[in-house]
Short mmCIF file of C-alpha atoms in Angstrom, two decimals:
data_model
loop_
_atom_site.label_atom_id
_atom_site.label_comp_id
_atom_site.label_asym_id
_atom_site.label_seq_id
_atom_site.Cartn_x
_atom_site.Cartn_y
_atom_site.Cartn_z
CA GLU A 1 25.48 6.46 -4.90
CA ALA A 2 27.39 3.20 -5.29
CA VAL A 3 24.15 1.35 -5.97
CA TYR A 4 23.26 3.79 -8.75
CA LYS A 5 26.69 3.32 -10.28
CA LEU A 6 26.31 -0.46 -10.19
CA LEU A 7 22.88 -0.22 -11.79
CA TYR A 8 24.24 2.09 -14.46
CA LEU A 9 27.18 -0.19 -15.26
CA GLU A 10 24.95 -3.27 -15.42
CA SER A 11 22.47 -1.52 -17.71
CA GLU A 12 25.34 -0.48 -20.00
CA ARG A 13 26.57 -4.07 -20.09
CA GLN A 14 23.12 -5.41 -20.92
CA GLU A 15 22.60 -2.78 -23.61
CA GLY A 16 25.88 -3.78 -25.22
CA ARG A 17 24.84 -7.41 -25.27
CA TRP A 18 21.51 -6.58 -26.93
CA ALA A 19 23.20 -4.33 -29.50
CA GLU A 20 25.38 -7.23 -30.64
CA ARG A 21 22.54 -9.75 -30.68
CA LYS A 22 21.39 -11.14 -34.01
CA LEU A 23 18.13 -12.89 -34.70
CA LYS A 24 18.39 -16.55 -35.60
CA GLY A 25 17.87 -17.05 -39.31
CA PHE A 26 18.15 -13.37 -40.18
CA SER A 27 21.33 -13.85 -42.18
CA GLU A 28 19.51 -16.45 -44.28
CA VAL A 29 16.76 -14.03 -45.35
CA LYS A 30 18.74 -10.79 -45.38
CA GLU A 31 19.42 -10.90 -49.13
CA VAL A 32 15.77 -11.68 -49.89
CA LEU A 33 14.61 -8.77 -47.73
CA GLU A 34 17.07 -6.38 -49.36
CA LYS A 35 15.87 -7.46 -52.81
CA MET A 36 12.23 -6.94 -51.79
CA LEU A 37 12.99 -3.46 -50.48
CA GLN A 38 14.94 -2.59 -53.62
CA GLU A 39 12.10 -3.76 -55.87
CA ARG A 40 9.49 -1.93 -53.85
CA TYR A 41 11.21 1.38 -53.21
CA ALA A 42 13.75 1.76 -56.03
CA PRO A 43 11.11 2.80 -58.62
CA ARG A 44 9.81 5.47 -56.24
CA THR A 45 13.33 6.76 -55.62
CA GLN A 46 14.08 6.85 -59.34
CA THR A 47 10.80 8.68 -60.04
CA LEU A 48 11.55 11.27 -57.38
CA THR A 49 15.07 11.69 -58.69
CA HIS A 50 13.98 12.11 -62.31
CA ASN A 51 11.22 14.61 -61.44
CA SER A 52 13.62 16.90 -59.60
#
């Protein structure tokens, strides 16, 4: 049972580390990606909203 608890605690620790991890260079392209998504999907959202 102690081994299972250790494995569980280690997996929780690793998961926390991965959750906080950021890809190198992502912050540099984040604004560009958001703009691309807005341009691509905003017209569709507006169309769906206006047709309702």
